[in-house]
Amino acid sequence: MARTMTTAPVVGDNPVQPVVVPYPVPEMAQTQLQAAIARSKVSGKPLLLDFGGNWSPDCWALSGVLAIPAVSAWIAQNFEVVVINISRRNTNMGIGENYGVTITDVPSVLVVSPAGKLLNAGTIAALSNASKMTPQAVVDQLAVWGKLN
C-alpha cells in the first residue's frame, strides 16, 4: 500500500547539539533490522537504515538533527528506522550488500520499501557530510527520499 508522506518540519539553519554516541552496539543490528522489516510490512512505511559509527562527526551531526523533537516525530510518522553501527566499516557491512550497495561513507542512509526494494540507490551517501549541512538541508534530503516509491 502506498503511503503519503506528511509534510517535513521546518527546523531552520541553526546548529544542533550533536549526539556523540548515536549508534547502539553492533550486535543489535540484525535483531533491530528484522523487527523493523516486520513493522514496515504492516505499516507500509519505508525503512530508513542509518549506517554509521560512533567515531564520526558527520554521524553525530545527523543524529543531532534526528533528535530534534519535531524531526523525530516526523521521522516516526513516515519511516521505520534502524540505526546500524558498522564500527570502523568492519561489521554489519553485509546488510548494505543485501540491498546491492557497499557502504563506504558514513553516515550512509538507505531507504527501502516495505517490499525490500532500495529506493535511493545512487544517493545513499548524500548525508555523509552532515556536519557541514544545515539541519534544514538534512531534513529536506530525508523528505526527498521519503517521497520515493
Short mmCIF file of N, CA and C in Angstrom, two decimals:
data_model
loop_
_atom_site.label_atom_id
_atom_site.label_comp_id
_atom_site.label_asym_id
_atom_site.label_seq_id
_atom_site.Cartn_x
_atom_site.Cartn_y
_atom_site.Cartn_z
N MET A 1 0.84 -1.18 0.00
CA MET A 1 0.00 0.00 0.00
C MET A 1 0.89 1.23 0.00
N ALA A 2 0.59 2.15 -0.89
CA ALA A 2 1.38 3.37 -0.97
C ALA A 2 0.95 4.32 0.13
N ARG A 3 1.91 4.96 0.73
CA ARG A 3 1.64 5.90 1.81
C ARG A 3 1.95 7.30 1.32
N THR A 4 1.24 8.26 1.87
CA THR A 4 1.52 9.65 1.59
C THR A 4 2.37 10.18 2.74
N MET A 5 3.46 10.77 2.41
CA MET A 5 4.36 11.30 3.42
C MET A 5 3.80 12.59 3.99
N THR A 6 3.92 12.76 5.31
CA THR A 6 3.49 14.00 5.93
C THR A 6 4.52 15.09 5.63
N THR A 7 4.11 16.33 5.78
CA THR A 7 4.97 17.47 5.48
C THR A 7 6.15 17.52 6.43
N ALA A 8 7.33 17.71 5.87
CA ALA A 8 8.55 17.79 6.67
C ALA A 8 8.53 19.03 7.55
N PRO A 9 9.08 18.91 8.75
CA PRO A 9 9.12 20.08 9.62
C PRO A 9 10.12 21.13 9.13
N VAL A 10 9.88 22.36 9.52
CA VAL A 10 10.83 23.44 9.27
C VAL A 10 11.68 23.58 10.53
N VAL A 11 12.97 23.32 10.40
CA VAL A 11 13.85 23.37 11.57
C VAL A 11 14.90 24.47 11.46
N GLY A 12 15.00 25.08 10.31
CA GLY A 12 15.92 26.20 10.16
C GLY A 12 17.36 25.78 10.00
N ASP A 13 18.22 26.77 10.15
CA ASP A 13 19.64 26.57 9.86
C ASP A 13 20.54 26.70 11.08
N ASN A 14 19.95 26.88 12.26
CA ASN A 14 20.78 27.00 13.46
C ASN A 14 21.42 25.66 13.78
N PRO A 15 22.66 25.68 14.26
CA PRO A 15 23.33 24.42 14.61
C PRO A 15 22.54 23.65 15.67
N VAL A 16 22.67 22.35 15.62
CA VAL A 16 22.02 21.50 16.62
C VAL A 16 23.08 20.85 17.50
N GLN A 17 22.62 20.35 18.61
CA GLN A 17 23.51 19.63 19.53
C GLN A 17 23.81 18.26 18.94
N PRO A 18 25.07 17.95 18.64
CA PRO A 18 25.37 16.62 18.10
C PRO A 18 25.15 15.54 19.15
N VAL A 19 24.83 14.35 18.68
CA VAL A 19 24.70 13.18 19.55
C VAL A 19 26.00 12.40 19.37
N VAL A 20 26.79 12.30 20.44
CA VAL A 20 28.16 11.79 20.30
C VAL A 20 28.25 10.26 20.30
N VAL A 21 27.27 9.56 20.81
CA VAL A 21 27.28 8.09 20.73
C VAL A 21 25.91 7.66 20.20
N PRO A 22 25.67 7.91 18.90
CA PRO A 22 24.34 7.67 18.36
C PRO A 22 24.02 6.21 18.02
N TYR A 23 25.03 5.38 17.89
CA TYR A 23 24.81 4.03 17.38
C TYR A 23 24.88 3.00 18.51
N PRO A 24 23.90 2.08 18.56
CA PRO A 24 23.94 1.03 19.58
C PRO A 24 25.04 0.02 19.25
N VAL A 25 25.27 -0.90 20.17
CA VAL A 25 26.30 -1.91 19.92
C VAL A 25 26.00 -2.63 18.61
N PRO A 26 27.04 -2.96 17.85
CA PRO A 26 26.84 -3.57 16.53
C PRO A 26 26.00 -4.85 16.56
N GLU A 27 26.08 -5.58 17.64
CA GLU A 27 25.38 -6.87 17.72
C GLU A 27 23.85 -6.71 17.67
N MET A 28 23.33 -5.52 17.89
CA MET A 28 21.89 -5.30 17.90
C MET A 28 21.30 -5.13 16.50
N ALA A 29 22.13 -4.91 15.51
CA ALA A 29 21.66 -4.51 14.18
C ALA A 29 20.71 -5.52 13.55
N GLN A 30 21.08 -6.79 13.52
CA GLN A 30 20.24 -7.78 12.84
C GLN A 30 18.86 -7.91 13.48
N THR A 31 18.82 -7.95 14.81
CA THR A 31 17.55 -8.07 15.51
C THR A 31 16.68 -6.85 15.25
N GLN A 32 17.29 -5.66 15.34
CA GLN A 32 16.53 -4.44 15.10
C GLN A 32 16.06 -4.34 13.65
N LEU A 33 16.89 -4.80 12.72
CA LEU A 33 16.50 -4.77 11.31
C LEU A 33 15.32 -5.69 11.05
N GLN A 34 15.37 -6.90 11.58
CA GLN A 34 14.26 -7.85 11.35
C GLN A 34 12.96 -7.31 11.94
N ALA A 35 13.02 -6.70 13.11
CA ALA A 35 11.83 -6.12 13.72
C ALA A 35 11.29 -4.97 12.87
N ALA A 36 12.18 -4.13 12.34
CA ALA A 36 11.75 -3.00 11.52
C ALA A 36 11.15 -3.48 10.20
N ILE A 37 11.71 -4.52 9.61
CA ILE A 37 11.15 -5.08 8.37
C ILE A 37 9.72 -5.56 8.63
N ALA A 38 9.52 -6.24 9.74
CA ALA A 38 8.18 -6.73 10.08
C ALA A 38 7.21 -5.55 10.28
N ARG A 39 7.66 -4.51 10.98
CA ARG A 39 6.80 -3.33 11.19
C ARG A 39 6.50 -2.64 9.87
N SER A 40 7.49 -2.56 8.97
CA SER A 40 7.31 -1.91 7.68
C SER A 40 6.24 -2.61 6.84
N LYS A 41 6.24 -3.92 6.89
CA LYS A 41 5.25 -4.67 6.11
C LYS A 41 3.83 -4.41 6.61
N VAL A 42 3.69 -4.15 7.90
CA VAL A 42 2.38 -3.86 8.49
C VAL A 42 2.00 -2.40 8.27
N SER A 43 2.94 -1.50 8.53
CA SER A 43 2.65 -0.06 8.50
C SER A 43 2.65 0.52 7.08
N GLY A 44 3.38 -0.13 6.17
CA GLY A 44 3.53 0.42 4.82
C GLY A 44 4.59 1.50 4.74
N LYS A 45 5.24 1.80 5.85
CA LYS A 45 6.29 2.83 5.86
C LYS A 45 7.59 2.24 5.32
N PRO A 46 8.37 3.04 4.59
CA PRO A 46 9.68 2.55 4.17
C PRO A 46 10.64 2.46 5.35
N LEU A 47 11.64 1.62 5.20
CA LEU A 47 12.72 1.55 6.18
C LEU A 47 13.69 2.70 5.93
N LEU A 48 14.23 3.24 6.99
CA LEU A 48 15.32 4.21 6.91
C LEU A 48 16.46 3.58 7.68
N LEU A 49 17.46 3.11 6.95
CA LEU A 49 18.60 2.43 7.55
C LEU A 49 19.77 3.41 7.61
N ASP A 50 20.16 3.77 8.82
CA ASP A 50 21.22 4.74 9.06
C ASP A 50 22.49 3.97 9.45
N PHE A 51 23.44 3.90 8.53
CA PHE A 51 24.71 3.19 8.75
C PHE A 51 25.76 4.20 9.19
N GLY A 52 26.44 3.92 10.31
CA GLY A 52 27.49 4.82 10.73
C GLY A 52 28.30 4.28 11.88
N GLY A 53 29.14 5.14 12.43
CA GLY A 53 30.00 4.78 13.54
C GLY A 53 30.06 5.90 14.56
N ASN A 54 30.25 5.52 15.80
CA ASN A 54 30.28 6.50 16.89
C ASN A 54 31.50 7.40 16.87
N TRP A 55 32.43 7.18 15.97
CA TRP A 55 33.64 7.98 15.84
C TRP A 55 33.48 9.14 14.85
N SER A 56 32.37 9.21 14.14
CA SER A 56 32.21 10.13 13.01
C SER A 56 31.44 11.41 13.37
N PRO A 57 32.07 12.57 13.22
CA PRO A 57 31.35 13.84 13.46
C PRO A 57 30.14 14.01 12.54
N ASP A 58 30.19 13.47 11.32
CA ASP A 58 29.03 13.57 10.44
C ASP A 58 27.87 12.72 10.96
N CYS A 59 28.18 11.58 11.55
CA CYS A 59 27.14 10.74 12.16
C CYS A 59 26.56 11.45 13.38
N TRP A 60 27.41 12.10 14.17
CA TRP A 60 26.93 12.86 15.33
C TRP A 60 25.97 13.96 14.88
N ALA A 61 26.32 14.64 13.79
CA ALA A 61 25.50 15.74 13.29
C ALA A 61 24.15 15.22 12.80
N LEU A 62 24.15 14.15 12.02
CA LEU A 62 22.89 13.58 11.55
C LEU A 62 22.02 13.17 12.73
N SER A 63 22.61 12.52 13.70
CA SER A 63 21.86 12.08 14.87
C SER A 63 21.32 13.27 15.65
N GLY A 64 22.07 14.37 15.68
CA GLY A 64 21.58 15.58 16.33
C GLY A 64 20.34 16.13 15.66
N VAL A 65 20.32 16.12 14.33
CA VAL A 65 19.13 16.57 13.60
C VAL A 65 17.96 15.61 13.86
N LEU A 66 18.23 14.32 13.82
CA LEU A 66 17.16 13.34 14.04
C LEU A 66 16.60 13.43 15.46
N ALA A 67 17.38 13.98 16.41
CA ALA A 67 16.94 14.10 17.80
C ALA A 67 16.08 15.35 18.05
N ILE A 68 16.01 16.27 17.10
CA ILE A 68 15.15 17.44 17.27
C ILE A 68 13.72 16.91 17.40
N PRO A 69 12.98 17.31 18.43
CA PRO A 69 11.65 16.72 18.65
C PRO A 69 10.73 16.74 17.43
N ALA A 70 10.67 17.84 16.70
CA ALA A 70 9.79 17.89 15.52
C ALA A 70 10.25 16.91 14.44
N VAL A 71 11.56 16.75 14.32
CA VAL A 71 12.11 15.83 13.32
C VAL A 71 11.87 14.39 13.75
N SER A 72 12.13 14.06 15.00
CA SER A 72 11.95 12.68 15.44
C SER A 72 10.49 12.26 15.32
N ALA A 73 9.55 13.17 15.61
CA ALA A 73 8.13 12.85 15.46
C ALA A 73 7.79 12.63 13.99
N TRP A 74 8.30 13.48 13.12
CA TRP A 74 8.04 13.36 11.68
C TRP A 74 8.65 12.06 11.13
N ILE A 75 9.87 11.75 11.55
CA ILE A 75 10.52 10.51 11.10
C ILE A 75 9.67 9.31 11.54
N ALA A 76 9.21 9.31 12.78
CA ALA A 76 8.40 8.19 13.29
C ALA A 76 7.10 8.03 12.51
N GLN A 77 6.55 9.13 12.02
CA GLN A 77 5.31 9.07 11.23
C GLN A 77 5.55 8.47 9.85
N ASN A 78 6.76 8.61 9.33
CA ASN A 78 7.00 8.32 7.92
C ASN A 78 7.97 7.19 7.62
N PHE A 79 8.72 6.74 8.60
CA PHE A 79 9.73 5.71 8.37
C PHE A 79 9.78 4.72 9.53
N GLU A 80 10.26 3.53 9.24
CA GLU A 80 10.68 2.57 10.26
C GLU A 80 12.20 2.67 10.28
N VAL A 81 12.76 3.12 11.38
CA VAL A 81 14.18 3.46 11.46
C VAL A 81 15.00 2.35 12.10
N VAL A 82 16.17 2.09 11.51
CA VAL A 82 17.15 1.21 12.11
C VAL A 82 18.50 1.92 12.06
N VAL A 83 19.11 2.09 13.23
CA VAL A 83 20.42 2.72 13.34
C VAL A 83 21.43 1.58 13.44
N ILE A 84 22.33 1.50 12.45
CA ILE A 84 23.22 0.35 12.30
C ILE A 84 24.68 0.78 12.50
N ASN A 85 25.27 0.25 13.53
CA ASN A 85 26.67 0.54 13.85
C ASN A 85 27.57 -0.36 12.99
N ILE A 86 28.38 0.27 12.14
CA ILE A 86 29.31 -0.52 11.32
C ILE A 86 30.74 -0.41 11.85
N SER A 87 30.86 0.10 13.09
CA SER A 87 32.17 0.29 13.73
C SER A 87 33.09 1.04 12.77
N ARG A 88 34.24 0.50 12.51
CA ARG A 88 35.19 1.14 11.58
C ARG A 88 35.07 0.51 10.19
N ARG A 89 33.82 0.39 9.75
CA ARG A 89 33.49 -0.24 8.46
C ARG A 89 33.93 -1.71 8.44
N ASN A 90 33.83 -2.37 9.60
CA ASN A 90 34.26 -3.77 9.65
C ASN A 90 33.21 -4.69 10.28
N THR A 91 32.00 -4.19 10.44
CA THR A 91 30.93 -5.04 10.94
C THR A 91 29.60 -4.59 10.34
N ASN A 92 28.68 -5.50 10.20
CA ASN A 92 27.36 -5.24 9.63
C ASN A 92 27.39 -4.74 8.19
N MET A 93 28.50 -4.91 7.51
CA MET A 93 28.60 -4.45 6.13
C MET A 93 27.73 -5.26 5.18
N GLY A 94 27.45 -6.50 5.54
CA GLY A 94 26.60 -7.34 4.70
C GLY A 94 25.18 -6.84 4.58
N ILE A 95 24.72 -6.05 5.55
CA ILE A 95 23.36 -5.52 5.47
C ILE A 95 23.21 -4.63 4.26
N GLY A 96 24.15 -3.73 4.04
CA GLY A 96 24.10 -2.89 2.84
C GLY A 96 24.22 -3.72 1.57
N GLU A 97 25.10 -4.70 1.61
CA GLU A 97 25.29 -5.57 0.44
C GLU A 97 24.02 -6.32 0.09
N ASN A 98 23.19 -6.63 1.10
CA ASN A 98 21.90 -7.29 0.82
C ASN A 98 21.01 -6.44 -0.06
N TYR A 99 21.23 -5.13 -0.05
CA TYR A 99 20.45 -4.20 -0.87
C TYR A 99 21.23 -3.73 -2.11
N GLY A 100 22.36 -4.38 -2.36
CA GLY A 100 23.12 -4.10 -3.58
C GLY A 100 24.07 -2.92 -3.49
N VAL A 101 24.40 -2.48 -2.27
CA VAL A 101 25.31 -1.35 -2.12
C VAL A 101 26.44 -1.70 -1.17
N THR A 102 27.56 -1.04 -1.38
CA THR A 102 28.69 -1.15 -0.46
C THR A 102 28.78 0.16 0.30
N ILE A 103 28.76 0.07 1.61
CA ILE A 103 28.84 1.27 2.44
C ILE A 103 30.30 1.71 2.49
N THR A 104 30.58 2.90 1.99
CA THR A 104 31.94 3.43 2.04
C THR A 104 32.01 4.70 2.86
N ASP A 105 30.96 5.53 2.81
CA ASP A 105 30.93 6.79 3.56
C ASP A 105 29.96 6.66 4.72
N VAL A 106 30.24 7.39 5.79
CA VAL A 106 29.29 7.42 6.91
C VAL A 106 28.95 8.87 7.24
N PRO A 107 27.71 9.12 7.61
CA PRO A 107 26.64 8.15 7.57
C PRO A 107 26.19 7.87 6.14
N SER A 108 25.76 6.66 5.92
CA SER A 108 25.07 6.30 4.69
C SER A 108 23.65 5.93 5.08
N VAL A 109 22.70 6.38 4.28
CA VAL A 109 21.30 6.14 4.60
C VAL A 109 20.64 5.42 3.43
N LEU A 110 20.06 4.27 3.73
CA LEU A 110 19.31 3.52 2.74
C LEU A 110 17.83 3.67 3.06
N VAL A 111 17.04 3.95 2.04
CA VAL A 111 15.59 3.98 2.18
C VAL A 111 15.09 2.79 1.37
N VAL A 112 14.37 1.89 2.07
CA VAL A 112 13.97 0.61 1.50
C VAL A 112 12.46 0.47 1.61
N SER A 113 11.82 0.10 0.51
CA SER A 113 10.37 -0.08 0.51
C SER A 113 9.98 -1.26 1.39
N PRO A 114 8.70 -1.32 1.80
CA PRO A 114 8.25 -2.48 2.57
C PRO A 114 8.45 -3.80 1.82
N ALA A 115 8.52 -3.73 0.50
CA ALA A 115 8.75 -4.94 -0.30
C ALA A 115 10.23 -5.29 -0.41
N GLY A 116 11.12 -4.47 0.18
CA GLY A 116 12.54 -4.77 0.18
C GLY A 116 13.34 -4.14 -0.94
N LYS A 117 12.76 -3.18 -1.67
CA LYS A 117 13.45 -2.53 -2.78
C LYS A 117 14.17 -1.27 -2.29
N LEU A 118 15.46 -1.14 -2.62
CA LEU A 118 16.22 0.06 -2.30
C LEU A 118 15.68 1.21 -3.15
N LEU A 119 15.24 2.28 -2.50
CA LEU A 119 14.60 3.39 -3.20
C LEU A 119 15.55 4.54 -3.53
N ASN A 120 16.64 4.65 -2.80
CA ASN A 120 17.54 5.80 -3.00
C ASN A 120 18.93 5.39 -3.49
N ALA A 121 18.97 4.39 -4.33
CA ALA A 121 20.26 3.96 -4.91
C ALA A 121 20.91 5.17 -5.58
N GLY A 122 22.21 5.29 -5.41
CA GLY A 122 22.94 6.39 -6.03
C GLY A 122 23.05 7.62 -5.15
N THR A 123 22.24 7.69 -4.09
CA THR A 123 22.30 8.86 -3.21
C THR A 123 22.45 8.47 -1.75
N ILE A 124 22.87 7.25 -1.49
CA ILE A 124 22.93 6.80 -0.09
C ILE A 124 23.92 7.59 0.75
N ALA A 125 24.92 8.21 0.12
CA ALA A 125 25.93 8.97 0.85
C ALA A 125 25.62 10.47 0.88
N ALA A 126 24.41 10.87 0.53
CA ALA A 126 24.07 12.29 0.44
C ALA A 126 24.20 13.02 1.77
N LEU A 127 24.13 12.30 2.89
CA LEU A 127 24.25 12.94 4.20
C LEU A 127 25.61 12.69 4.84
N SER A 128 26.57 12.18 4.06
CA SER A 128 27.88 11.84 4.62
C SER A 128 28.70 13.08 5.01
N ASN A 129 28.20 14.25 4.65
CA ASN A 129 28.84 15.49 5.10
C ASN A 129 27.87 16.28 5.98
N ALA A 130 27.08 15.57 6.78
CA ALA A 130 26.02 16.18 7.59
C ALA A 130 26.54 17.27 8.51
N SER A 131 27.79 17.16 8.96
CA SER A 131 28.33 18.18 9.87
C SER A 131 28.51 19.53 9.17
N LYS A 132 28.51 19.53 7.86
CA LYS A 132 28.66 20.77 7.10
C LYS A 132 27.33 21.24 6.52
N MET A 133 26.27 20.47 6.75
CA MET A 133 24.94 20.80 6.23
C MET A 133 24.12 21.50 7.31
N THR A 134 23.15 22.31 6.89
CA THR A 134 22.22 22.88 7.86
C THR A 134 21.23 21.79 8.26
N PRO A 135 20.65 21.91 9.45
CA PRO A 135 19.62 20.94 9.83
C PRO A 135 18.49 20.87 8.79
N GLN A 136 18.11 22.03 8.24
CA GLN A 136 17.03 22.02 7.26
C GLN A 136 17.43 21.25 6.00
N ALA A 137 18.67 21.37 5.58
CA ALA A 137 19.13 20.63 4.40
C ALA A 137 19.07 19.12 4.64
N VAL A 138 19.39 18.69 5.86
CA VAL A 138 19.29 17.27 6.20
C VAL A 138 17.83 16.82 6.12
N VAL A 139 16.94 17.58 6.74
CA VAL A 139 15.51 17.23 6.71
C VAL A 139 14.99 17.23 5.28
N ASP A 140 15.39 18.22 4.51
CA ASP A 140 14.92 18.28 3.12
C ASP A 140 15.36 17.06 2.33
N GLN A 141 16.58 16.57 2.56
CA GLN A 141 17.05 15.36 1.87
C GLN A 141 16.21 14.16 2.31
N LEU A 142 15.95 14.03 3.59
CA LEU A 142 15.12 12.93 4.08
C LEU A 142 13.72 12.99 3.45
N ALA A 143 13.20 14.20 3.29
CA ALA A 143 11.87 14.37 2.68
C ALA A 143 11.87 13.91 1.22
N VAL A 144 12.92 14.23 0.50
CA VAL A 144 13.03 13.78 -0.89
C VAL A 144 13.00 12.26 -0.94
N TRP A 145 13.79 11.62 -0.07
CA TRP A 145 13.83 10.16 -0.06
C TRP A 145 12.48 9.58 0.34
N GLY A 146 11.81 10.22 1.28
CA GLY A 146 10.53 9.70 1.75
C GLY A 146 9.45 9.68 0.68
N LYS A 147 9.62 10.50 -0.34
CA LYS A 147 8.63 10.55 -1.42
C LYS A 147 8.89 9.53 -2.52
N LEU A 148 10.01 8.84 -2.44
CA LEU A 148 10.34 7.82 -3.45
C LEU A 148 9.48 6.58 -3.20
N ASN A 149 9.09 5.93 -4.26
CA ASN A 149 8.39 4.65 -4.08
C ASN A 149 8.40 3.83 -5.34
#
